[in-house]
Short mmCIF file of N, CA and C and ligand atoms in Angstrom, two decimals:
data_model
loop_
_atom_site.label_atom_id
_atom_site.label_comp_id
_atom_site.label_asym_id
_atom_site.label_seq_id
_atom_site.Cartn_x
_atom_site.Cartn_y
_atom_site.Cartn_z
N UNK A 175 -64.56 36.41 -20.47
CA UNK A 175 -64.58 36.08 -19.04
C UNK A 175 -63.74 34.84 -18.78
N UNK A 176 -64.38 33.61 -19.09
CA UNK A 176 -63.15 32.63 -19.38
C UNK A 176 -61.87 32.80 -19.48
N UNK A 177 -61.48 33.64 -20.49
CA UNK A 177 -59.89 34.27 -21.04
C UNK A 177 -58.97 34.85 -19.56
N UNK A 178 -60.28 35.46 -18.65
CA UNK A 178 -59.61 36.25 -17.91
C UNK A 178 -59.19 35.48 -16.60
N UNK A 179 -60.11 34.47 -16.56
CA UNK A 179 -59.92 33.64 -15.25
C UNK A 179 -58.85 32.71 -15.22
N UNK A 180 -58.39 32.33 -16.78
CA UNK A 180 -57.46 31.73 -17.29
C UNK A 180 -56.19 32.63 -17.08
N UNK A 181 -56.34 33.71 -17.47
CA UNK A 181 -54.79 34.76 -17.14
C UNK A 181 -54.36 34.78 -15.73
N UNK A 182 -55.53 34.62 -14.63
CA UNK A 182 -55.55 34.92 -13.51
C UNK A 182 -54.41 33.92 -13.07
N UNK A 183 -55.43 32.55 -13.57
CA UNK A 183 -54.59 31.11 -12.80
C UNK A 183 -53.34 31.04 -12.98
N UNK A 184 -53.06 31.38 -15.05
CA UNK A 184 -51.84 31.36 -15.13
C UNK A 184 -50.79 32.09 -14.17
N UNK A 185 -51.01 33.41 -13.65
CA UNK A 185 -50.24 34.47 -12.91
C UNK A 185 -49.87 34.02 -11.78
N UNK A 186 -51.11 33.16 -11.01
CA UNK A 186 -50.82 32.65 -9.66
C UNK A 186 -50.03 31.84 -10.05
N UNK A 187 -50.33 30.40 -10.76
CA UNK A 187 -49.32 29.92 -10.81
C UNK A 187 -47.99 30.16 -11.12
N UNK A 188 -47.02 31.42 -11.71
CA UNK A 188 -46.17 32.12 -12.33
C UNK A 188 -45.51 32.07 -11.20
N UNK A 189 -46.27 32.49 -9.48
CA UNK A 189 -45.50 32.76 -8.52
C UNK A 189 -45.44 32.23 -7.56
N UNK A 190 -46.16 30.75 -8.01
CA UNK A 190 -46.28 29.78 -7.09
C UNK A 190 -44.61 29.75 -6.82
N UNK A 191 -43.76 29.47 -4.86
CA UNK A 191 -42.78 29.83 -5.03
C UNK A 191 -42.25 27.75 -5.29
N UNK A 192 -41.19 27.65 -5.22
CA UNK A 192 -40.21 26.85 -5.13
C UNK A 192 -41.01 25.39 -3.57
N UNK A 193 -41.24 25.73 -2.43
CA UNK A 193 -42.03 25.40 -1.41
C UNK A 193 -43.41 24.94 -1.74
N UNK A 194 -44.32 25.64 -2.53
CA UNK A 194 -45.41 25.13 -3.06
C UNK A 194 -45.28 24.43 -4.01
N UNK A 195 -44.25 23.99 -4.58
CA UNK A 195 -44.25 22.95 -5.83
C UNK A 195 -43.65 21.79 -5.45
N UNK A 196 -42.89 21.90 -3.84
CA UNK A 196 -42.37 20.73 -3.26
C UNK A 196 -43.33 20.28 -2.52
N UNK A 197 -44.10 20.89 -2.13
CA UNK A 197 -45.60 20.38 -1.28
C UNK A 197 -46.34 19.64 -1.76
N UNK A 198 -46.38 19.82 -3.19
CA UNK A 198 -47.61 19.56 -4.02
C UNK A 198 -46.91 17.88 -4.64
N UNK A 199 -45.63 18.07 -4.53
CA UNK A 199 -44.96 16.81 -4.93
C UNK A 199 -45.00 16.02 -3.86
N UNK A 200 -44.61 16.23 -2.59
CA UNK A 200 -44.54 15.61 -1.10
C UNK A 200 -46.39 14.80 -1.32
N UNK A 201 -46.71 15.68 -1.57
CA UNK A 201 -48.58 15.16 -1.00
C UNK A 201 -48.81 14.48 -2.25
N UNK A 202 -48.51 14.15 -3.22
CA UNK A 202 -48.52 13.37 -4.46
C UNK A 202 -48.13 12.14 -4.19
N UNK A 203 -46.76 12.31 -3.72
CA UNK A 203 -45.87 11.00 -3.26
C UNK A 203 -46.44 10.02 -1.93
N UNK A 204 -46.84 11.03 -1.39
CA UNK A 204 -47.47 10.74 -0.11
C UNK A 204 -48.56 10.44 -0.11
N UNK A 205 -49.51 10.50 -0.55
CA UNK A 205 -50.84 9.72 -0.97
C UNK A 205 -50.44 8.18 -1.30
N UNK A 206 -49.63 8.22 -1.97
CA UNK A 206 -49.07 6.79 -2.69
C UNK A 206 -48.68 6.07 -1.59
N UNK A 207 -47.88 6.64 -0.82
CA UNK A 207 -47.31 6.03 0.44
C UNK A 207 -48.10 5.45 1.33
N UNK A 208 -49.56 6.42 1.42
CA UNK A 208 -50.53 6.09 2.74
C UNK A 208 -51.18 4.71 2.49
N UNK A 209 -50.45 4.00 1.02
CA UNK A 209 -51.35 2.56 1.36
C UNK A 209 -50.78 2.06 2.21
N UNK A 210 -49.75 2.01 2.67
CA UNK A 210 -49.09 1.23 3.96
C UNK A 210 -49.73 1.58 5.39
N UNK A 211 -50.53 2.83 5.30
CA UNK A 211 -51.48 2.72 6.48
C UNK A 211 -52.68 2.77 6.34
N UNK A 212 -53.12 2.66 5.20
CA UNK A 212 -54.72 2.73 5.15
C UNK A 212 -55.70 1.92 5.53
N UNK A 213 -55.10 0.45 5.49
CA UNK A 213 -55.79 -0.64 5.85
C UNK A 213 -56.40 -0.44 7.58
N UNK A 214 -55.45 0.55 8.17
CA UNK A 214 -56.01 0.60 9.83
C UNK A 214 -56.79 2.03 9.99
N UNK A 215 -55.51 3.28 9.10
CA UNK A 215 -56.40 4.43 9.57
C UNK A 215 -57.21 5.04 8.66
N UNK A 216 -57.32 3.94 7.46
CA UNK A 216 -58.76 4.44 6.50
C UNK A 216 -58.18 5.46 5.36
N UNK A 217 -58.95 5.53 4.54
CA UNK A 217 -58.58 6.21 3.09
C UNK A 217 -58.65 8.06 4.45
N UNK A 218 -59.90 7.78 4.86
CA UNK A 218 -60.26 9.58 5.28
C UNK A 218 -59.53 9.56 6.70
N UNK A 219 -58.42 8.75 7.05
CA UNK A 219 -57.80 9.45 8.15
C UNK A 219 -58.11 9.07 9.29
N UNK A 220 -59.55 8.75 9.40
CA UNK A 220 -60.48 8.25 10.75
C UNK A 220 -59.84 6.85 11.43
N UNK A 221 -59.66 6.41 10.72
CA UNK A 221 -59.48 4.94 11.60
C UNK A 221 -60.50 3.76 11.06
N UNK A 222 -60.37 2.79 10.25
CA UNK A 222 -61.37 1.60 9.87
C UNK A 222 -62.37 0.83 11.22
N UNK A 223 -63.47 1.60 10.72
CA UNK A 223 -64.51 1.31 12.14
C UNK A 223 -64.74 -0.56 12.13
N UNK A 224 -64.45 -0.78 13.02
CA UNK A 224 -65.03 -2.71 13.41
C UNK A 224 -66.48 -2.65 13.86
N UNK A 225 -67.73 -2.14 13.09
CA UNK A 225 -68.77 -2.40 14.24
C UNK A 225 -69.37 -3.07 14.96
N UNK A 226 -69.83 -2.94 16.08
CA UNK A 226 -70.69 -1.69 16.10
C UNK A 226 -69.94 -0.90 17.13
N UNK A 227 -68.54 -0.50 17.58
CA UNK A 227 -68.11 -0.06 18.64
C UNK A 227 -66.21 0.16 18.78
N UNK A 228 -65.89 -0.87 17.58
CA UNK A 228 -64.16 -0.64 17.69
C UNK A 228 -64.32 -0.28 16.47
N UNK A 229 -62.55 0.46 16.48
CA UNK A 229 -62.06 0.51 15.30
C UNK A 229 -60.28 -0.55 15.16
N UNK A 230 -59.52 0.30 14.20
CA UNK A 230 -58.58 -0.95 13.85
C UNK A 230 -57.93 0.23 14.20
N UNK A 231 -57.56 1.21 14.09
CA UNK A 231 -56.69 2.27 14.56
C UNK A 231 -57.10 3.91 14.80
N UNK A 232 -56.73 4.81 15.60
CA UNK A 232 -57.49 5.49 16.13
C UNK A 232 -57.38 6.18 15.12
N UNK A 233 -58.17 8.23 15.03
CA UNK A 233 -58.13 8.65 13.96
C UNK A 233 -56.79 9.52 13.64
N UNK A 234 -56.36 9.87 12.64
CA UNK A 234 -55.22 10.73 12.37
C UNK A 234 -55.65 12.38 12.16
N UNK A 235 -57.19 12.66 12.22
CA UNK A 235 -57.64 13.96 12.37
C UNK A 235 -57.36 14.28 13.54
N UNK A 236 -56.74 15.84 13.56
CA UNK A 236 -56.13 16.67 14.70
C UNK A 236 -55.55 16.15 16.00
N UNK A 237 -54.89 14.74 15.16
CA UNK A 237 -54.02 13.97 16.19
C UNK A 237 -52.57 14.82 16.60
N UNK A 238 -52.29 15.06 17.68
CA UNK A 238 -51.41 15.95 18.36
C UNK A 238 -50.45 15.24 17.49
N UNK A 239 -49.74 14.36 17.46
CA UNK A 239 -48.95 13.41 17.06
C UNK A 239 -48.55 13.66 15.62
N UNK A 240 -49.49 13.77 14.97
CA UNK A 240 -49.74 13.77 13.60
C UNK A 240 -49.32 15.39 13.46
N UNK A 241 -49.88 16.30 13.90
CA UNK A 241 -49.68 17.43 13.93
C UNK A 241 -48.93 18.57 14.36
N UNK A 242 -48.49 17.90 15.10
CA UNK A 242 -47.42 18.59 16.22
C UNK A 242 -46.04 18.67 15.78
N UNK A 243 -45.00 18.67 16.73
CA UNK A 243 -43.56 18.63 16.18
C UNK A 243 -43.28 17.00 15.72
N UNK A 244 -42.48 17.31 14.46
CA UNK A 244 -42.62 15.87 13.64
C UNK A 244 -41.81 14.73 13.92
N UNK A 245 -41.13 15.21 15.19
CA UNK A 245 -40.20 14.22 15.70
C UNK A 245 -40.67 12.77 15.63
N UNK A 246 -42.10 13.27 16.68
CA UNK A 246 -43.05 12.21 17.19
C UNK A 246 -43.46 11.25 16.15
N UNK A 247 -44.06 12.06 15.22
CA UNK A 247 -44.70 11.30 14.07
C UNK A 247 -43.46 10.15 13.46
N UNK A 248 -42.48 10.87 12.67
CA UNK A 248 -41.50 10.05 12.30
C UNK A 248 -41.26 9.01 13.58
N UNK A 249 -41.15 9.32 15.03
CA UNK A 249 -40.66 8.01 15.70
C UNK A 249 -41.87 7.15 16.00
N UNK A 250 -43.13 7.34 15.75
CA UNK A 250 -44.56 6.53 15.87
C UNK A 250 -44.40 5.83 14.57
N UNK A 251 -43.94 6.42 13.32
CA UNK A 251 -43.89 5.60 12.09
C UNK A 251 -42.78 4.25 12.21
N UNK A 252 -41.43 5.40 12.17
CA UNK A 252 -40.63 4.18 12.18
C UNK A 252 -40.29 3.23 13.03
N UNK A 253 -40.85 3.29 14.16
CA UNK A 253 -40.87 2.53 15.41
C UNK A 253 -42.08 1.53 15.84
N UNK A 254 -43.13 1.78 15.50
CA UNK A 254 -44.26 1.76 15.58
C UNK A 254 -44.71 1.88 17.35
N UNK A 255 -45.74 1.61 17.64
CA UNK A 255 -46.33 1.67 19.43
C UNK A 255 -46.68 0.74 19.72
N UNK A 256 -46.17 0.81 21.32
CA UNK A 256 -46.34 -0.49 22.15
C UNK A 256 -48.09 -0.36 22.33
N UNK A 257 -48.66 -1.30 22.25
CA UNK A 257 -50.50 -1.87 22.31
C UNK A 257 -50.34 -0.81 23.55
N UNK A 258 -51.39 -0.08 23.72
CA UNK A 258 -52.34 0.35 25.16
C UNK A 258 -53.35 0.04 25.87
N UNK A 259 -52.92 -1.35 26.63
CA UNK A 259 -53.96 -2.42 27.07
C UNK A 259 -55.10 -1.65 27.63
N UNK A 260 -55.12 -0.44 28.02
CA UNK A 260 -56.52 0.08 28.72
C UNK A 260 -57.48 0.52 27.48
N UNK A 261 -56.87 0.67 25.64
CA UNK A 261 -58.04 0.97 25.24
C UNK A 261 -58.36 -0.48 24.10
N UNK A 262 -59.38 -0.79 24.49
CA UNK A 262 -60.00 -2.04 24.27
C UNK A 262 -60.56 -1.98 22.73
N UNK A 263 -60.90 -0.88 22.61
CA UNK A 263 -62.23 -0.23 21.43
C UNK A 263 -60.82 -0.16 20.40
N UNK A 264 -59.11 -0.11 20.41
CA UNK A 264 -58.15 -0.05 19.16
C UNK A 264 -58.07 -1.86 18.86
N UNK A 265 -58.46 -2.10 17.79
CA UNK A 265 -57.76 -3.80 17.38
C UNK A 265 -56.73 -3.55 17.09
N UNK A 266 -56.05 -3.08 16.38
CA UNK A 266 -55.10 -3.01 15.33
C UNK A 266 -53.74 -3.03 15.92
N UNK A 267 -52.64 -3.44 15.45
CA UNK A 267 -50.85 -2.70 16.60
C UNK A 267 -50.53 -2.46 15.49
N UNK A 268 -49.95 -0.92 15.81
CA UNK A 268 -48.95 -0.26 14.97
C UNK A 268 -47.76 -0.74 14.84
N UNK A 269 -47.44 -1.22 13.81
CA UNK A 269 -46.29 -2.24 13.98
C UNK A 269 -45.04 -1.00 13.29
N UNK A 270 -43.89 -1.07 13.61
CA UNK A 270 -43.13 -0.23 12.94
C UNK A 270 -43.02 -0.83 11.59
N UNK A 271 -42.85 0.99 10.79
CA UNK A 271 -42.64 0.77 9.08
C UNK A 271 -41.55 1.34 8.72
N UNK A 272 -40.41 1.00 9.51
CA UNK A 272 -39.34 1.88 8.73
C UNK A 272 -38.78 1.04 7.45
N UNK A 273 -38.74 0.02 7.40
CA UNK A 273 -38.11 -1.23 6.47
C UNK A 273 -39.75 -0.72 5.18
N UNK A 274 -40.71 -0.75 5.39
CA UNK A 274 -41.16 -0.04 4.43
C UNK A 274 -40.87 1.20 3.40
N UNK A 275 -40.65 1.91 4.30
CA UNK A 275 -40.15 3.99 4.38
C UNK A 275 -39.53 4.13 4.43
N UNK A 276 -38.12 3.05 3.99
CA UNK A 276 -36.68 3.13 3.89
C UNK A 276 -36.18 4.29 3.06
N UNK A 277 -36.38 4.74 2.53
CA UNK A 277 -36.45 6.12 1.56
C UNK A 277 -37.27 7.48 2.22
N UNK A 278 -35.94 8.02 2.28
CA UNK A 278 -36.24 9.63 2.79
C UNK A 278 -37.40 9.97 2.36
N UNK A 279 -36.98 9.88 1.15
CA UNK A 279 -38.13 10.62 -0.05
C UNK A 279 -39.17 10.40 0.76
N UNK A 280 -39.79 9.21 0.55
CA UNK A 280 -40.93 8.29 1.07
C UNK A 280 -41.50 8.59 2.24
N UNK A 281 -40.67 8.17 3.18
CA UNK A 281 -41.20 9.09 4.71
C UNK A 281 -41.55 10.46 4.90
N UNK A 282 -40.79 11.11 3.89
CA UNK A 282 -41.10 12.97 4.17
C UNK A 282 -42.40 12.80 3.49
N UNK A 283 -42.79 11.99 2.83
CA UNK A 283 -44.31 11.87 1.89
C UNK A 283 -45.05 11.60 2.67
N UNK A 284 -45.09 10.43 3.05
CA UNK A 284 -46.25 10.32 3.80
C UNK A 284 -46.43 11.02 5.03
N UNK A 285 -45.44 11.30 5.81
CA UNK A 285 -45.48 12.39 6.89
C UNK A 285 -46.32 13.77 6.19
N UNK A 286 -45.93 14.23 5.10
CA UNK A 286 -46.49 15.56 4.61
C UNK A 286 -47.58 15.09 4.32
N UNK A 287 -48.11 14.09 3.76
CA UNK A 287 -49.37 13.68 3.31
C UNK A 287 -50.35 13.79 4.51
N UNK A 288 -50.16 13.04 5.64
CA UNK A 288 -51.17 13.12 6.93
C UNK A 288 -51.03 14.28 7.49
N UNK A 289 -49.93 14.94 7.89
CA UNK A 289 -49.64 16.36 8.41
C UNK A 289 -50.73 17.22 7.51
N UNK A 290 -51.11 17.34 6.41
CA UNK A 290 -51.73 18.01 4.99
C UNK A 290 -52.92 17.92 4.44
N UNK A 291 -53.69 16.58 5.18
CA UNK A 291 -54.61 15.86 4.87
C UNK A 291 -56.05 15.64 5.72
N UNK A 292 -57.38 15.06 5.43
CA UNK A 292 -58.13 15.25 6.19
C UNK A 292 -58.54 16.33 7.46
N UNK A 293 -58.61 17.21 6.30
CA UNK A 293 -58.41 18.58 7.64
C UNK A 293 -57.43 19.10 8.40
N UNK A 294 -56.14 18.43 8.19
CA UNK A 294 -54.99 19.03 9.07
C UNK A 294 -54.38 19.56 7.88
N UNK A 295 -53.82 20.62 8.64
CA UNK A 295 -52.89 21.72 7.93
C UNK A 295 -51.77 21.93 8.57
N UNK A 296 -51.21 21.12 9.10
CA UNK A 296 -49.75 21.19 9.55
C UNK A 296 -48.63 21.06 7.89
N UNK A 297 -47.46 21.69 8.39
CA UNK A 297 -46.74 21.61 7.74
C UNK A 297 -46.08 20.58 6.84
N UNK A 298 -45.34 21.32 6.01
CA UNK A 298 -44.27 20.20 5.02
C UNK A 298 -43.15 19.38 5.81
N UNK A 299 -42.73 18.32 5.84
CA UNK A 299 -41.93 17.34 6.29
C UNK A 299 -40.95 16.99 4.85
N UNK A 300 -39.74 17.79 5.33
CA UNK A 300 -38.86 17.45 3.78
C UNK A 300 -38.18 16.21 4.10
N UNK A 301 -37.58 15.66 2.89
CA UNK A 301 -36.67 14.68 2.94
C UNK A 301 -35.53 14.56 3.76
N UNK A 302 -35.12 15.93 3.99
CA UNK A 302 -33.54 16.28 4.93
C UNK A 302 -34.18 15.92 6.38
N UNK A 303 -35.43 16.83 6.82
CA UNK A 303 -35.95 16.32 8.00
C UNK A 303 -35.95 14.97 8.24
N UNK A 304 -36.08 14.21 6.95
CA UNK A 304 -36.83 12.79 7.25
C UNK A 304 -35.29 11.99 7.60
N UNK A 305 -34.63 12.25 6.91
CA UNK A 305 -33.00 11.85 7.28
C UNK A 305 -32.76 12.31 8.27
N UNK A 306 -32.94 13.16 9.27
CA UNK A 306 -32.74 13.98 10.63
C UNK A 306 -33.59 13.30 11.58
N UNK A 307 -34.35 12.49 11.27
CA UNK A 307 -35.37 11.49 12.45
C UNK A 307 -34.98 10.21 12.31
N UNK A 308 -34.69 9.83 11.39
CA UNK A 308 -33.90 8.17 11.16
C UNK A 308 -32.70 8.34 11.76
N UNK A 309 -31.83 9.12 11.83
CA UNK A 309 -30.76 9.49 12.59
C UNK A 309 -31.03 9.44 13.88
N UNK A 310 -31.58 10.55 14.09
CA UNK A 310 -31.97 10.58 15.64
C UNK A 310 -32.25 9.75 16.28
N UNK A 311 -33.14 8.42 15.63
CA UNK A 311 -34.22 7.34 16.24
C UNK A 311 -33.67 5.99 15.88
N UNK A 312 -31.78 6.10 15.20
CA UNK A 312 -31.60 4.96 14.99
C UNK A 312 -31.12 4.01 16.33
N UNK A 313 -31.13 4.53 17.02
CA UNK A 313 -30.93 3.23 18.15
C UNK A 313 -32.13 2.89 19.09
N UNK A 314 -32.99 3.38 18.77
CA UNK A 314 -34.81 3.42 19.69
C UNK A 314 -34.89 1.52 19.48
N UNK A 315 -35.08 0.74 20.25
CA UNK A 315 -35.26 -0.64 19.84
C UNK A 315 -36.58 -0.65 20.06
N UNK A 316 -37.29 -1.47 19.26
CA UNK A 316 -38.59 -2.17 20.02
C UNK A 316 -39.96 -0.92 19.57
N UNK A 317 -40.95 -1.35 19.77
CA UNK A 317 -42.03 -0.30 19.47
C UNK A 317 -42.10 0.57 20.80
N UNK A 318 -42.27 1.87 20.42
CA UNK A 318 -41.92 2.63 21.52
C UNK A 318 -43.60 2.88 22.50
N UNK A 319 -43.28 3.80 24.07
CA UNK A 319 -44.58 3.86 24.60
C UNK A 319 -44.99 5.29 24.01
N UNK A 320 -46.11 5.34 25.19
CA UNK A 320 -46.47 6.96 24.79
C UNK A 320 -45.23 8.03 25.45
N UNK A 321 -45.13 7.50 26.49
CA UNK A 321 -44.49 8.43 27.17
C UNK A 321 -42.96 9.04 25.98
N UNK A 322 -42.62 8.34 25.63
CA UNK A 322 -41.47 7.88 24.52
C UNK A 322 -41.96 9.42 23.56
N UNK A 323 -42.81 8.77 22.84
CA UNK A 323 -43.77 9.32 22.12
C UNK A 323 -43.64 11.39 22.35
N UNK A 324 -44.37 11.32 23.63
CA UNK A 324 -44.69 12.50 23.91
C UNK A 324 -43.18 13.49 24.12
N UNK A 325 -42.20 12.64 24.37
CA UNK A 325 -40.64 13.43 24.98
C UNK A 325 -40.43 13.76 23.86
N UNK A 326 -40.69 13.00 22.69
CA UNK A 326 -39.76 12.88 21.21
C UNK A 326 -40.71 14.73 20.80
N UNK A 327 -41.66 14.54 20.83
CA UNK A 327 -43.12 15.43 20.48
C UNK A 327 -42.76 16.73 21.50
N UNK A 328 -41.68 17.09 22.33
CA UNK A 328 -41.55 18.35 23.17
C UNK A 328 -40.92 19.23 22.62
N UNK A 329 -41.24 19.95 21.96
CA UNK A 329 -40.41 21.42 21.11
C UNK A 329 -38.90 21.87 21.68
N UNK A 330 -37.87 21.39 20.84
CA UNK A 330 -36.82 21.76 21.50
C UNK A 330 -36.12 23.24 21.91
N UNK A 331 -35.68 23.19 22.76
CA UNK A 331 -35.65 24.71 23.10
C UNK A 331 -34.06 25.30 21.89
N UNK A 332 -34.44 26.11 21.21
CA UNK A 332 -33.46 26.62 20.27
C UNK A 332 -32.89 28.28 20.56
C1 LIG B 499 -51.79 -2.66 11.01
C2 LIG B 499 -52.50 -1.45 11.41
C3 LIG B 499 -51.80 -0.12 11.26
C4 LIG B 499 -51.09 0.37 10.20
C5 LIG B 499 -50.81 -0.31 8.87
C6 LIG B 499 -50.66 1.71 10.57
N1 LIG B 499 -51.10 2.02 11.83
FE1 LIG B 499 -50.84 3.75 12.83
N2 LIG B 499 -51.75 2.99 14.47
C7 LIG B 499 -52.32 1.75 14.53
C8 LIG B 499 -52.80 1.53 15.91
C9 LIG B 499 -53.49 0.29 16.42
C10 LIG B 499 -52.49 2.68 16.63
C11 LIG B 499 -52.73 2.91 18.13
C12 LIG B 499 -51.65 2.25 18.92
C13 LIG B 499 -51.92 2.18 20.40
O1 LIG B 499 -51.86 3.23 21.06
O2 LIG B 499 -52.22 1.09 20.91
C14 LIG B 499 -51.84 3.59 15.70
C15 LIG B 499 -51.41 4.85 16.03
C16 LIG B 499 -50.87 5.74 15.13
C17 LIG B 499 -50.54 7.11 15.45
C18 LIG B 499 -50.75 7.80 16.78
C19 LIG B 499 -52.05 8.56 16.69
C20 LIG B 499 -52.47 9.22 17.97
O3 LIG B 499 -52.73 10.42 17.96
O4 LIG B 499 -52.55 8.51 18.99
C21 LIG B 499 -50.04 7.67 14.30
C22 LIG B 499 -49.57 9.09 14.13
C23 LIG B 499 -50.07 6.66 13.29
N3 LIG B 499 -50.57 5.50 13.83
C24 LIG B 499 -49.66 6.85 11.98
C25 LIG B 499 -49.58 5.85 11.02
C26 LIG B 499 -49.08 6.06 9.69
C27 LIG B 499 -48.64 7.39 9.13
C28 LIG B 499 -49.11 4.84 9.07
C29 LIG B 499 -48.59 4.50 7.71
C30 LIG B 499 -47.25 4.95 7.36
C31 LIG B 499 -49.67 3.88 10.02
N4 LIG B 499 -49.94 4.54 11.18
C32 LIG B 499 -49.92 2.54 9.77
C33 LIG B 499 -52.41 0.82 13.52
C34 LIG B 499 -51.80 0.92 12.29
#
């Protein structure tokens, strides 16, 4: 029985394709990466609670942002966000990390890592993408708003 469950795994793995072995590397790399945000949005994604009532950053579970088209995400990373004086209950400012995530590699990691993680199942974020948003976002000055945010986050019409 053992023997057989062992043949099994081996087989799956046989056809694991080319995509699943870059995933599995992305979310490897990308774990590593998320110490640069963990201190606000927590090992599990949630956000580091201040109690009895704030936190330090909101959560990254089934955050549109996080999940959505990855424009957004990459320009919330490397840009970081302007404070949103109406919510009182966030301490924390997302300060931009691109001088961190200077490496493609790096950014497509941790992007795939949160996209992948704590319950979200959004997609892989490759390295070429991640070079295709530093491009795009190299003249954005300053931490961007939401509104910013949400244009970057509108599915382009193809
Ligand atoms: C020093 C604290 C801090 C660090 C470090 C940090 N963030 Fe944030 N993050 C915040 C705060 C605060 C906000 C909310 C900003 C606001 O709207 O005022 C935020 C917002 C976000 C959002 C928007 C979420 C939503 O749905 O509104 C995303 C996505 C995000 N951060 C991702 C990351 C990632 C990925 C990293 C690491 C590469 C990171 N952050 C590092 C504090 C931080």
């Amino acid at each position: 029985m053992k023997y057989f469950v062992l043949t099994l795994l081996a087989a799956s793995a046989a056809v694991a394709t080319a995509d699943d072995a870059q995933k599995a590397k992305l979310m490897e790399a990308g774990k590593a990466a998320y110490t640069n945000c963990m201190a606000c949005h927590g090992a599990d994604g949630a956000g580091v609670a201040i109690p009895p009532d704030k936190k330090m950053a909101p959560s990254l579970i089934g955050s549109k942002i996080v999940t959505g088209e990855p424009a957004a995400l990459a320009l919330a990373i490397l840009k970081g966000i302007q404070k949103d004086p109406a919510n009182a209950q966030i301490l924390g400012i997302m300060a931009p990390l691109e001088a961190q995530l200077a490496d493609d590699e790096k950014l497509a990691a941790v992007m795939t890592y949160v996209r992948g993680s704590f319950t979200n199942t959004a997609g892989v974020v490759t390295p070429e993408d991640a070079k295709k948003f530093r491009e795009q976002f190299k003249d954005v000055k300053g931490q961007v708003t939401r509104a910013q945010l949400e244009e970057a986050g509108k599915k382009k019409d193809k």
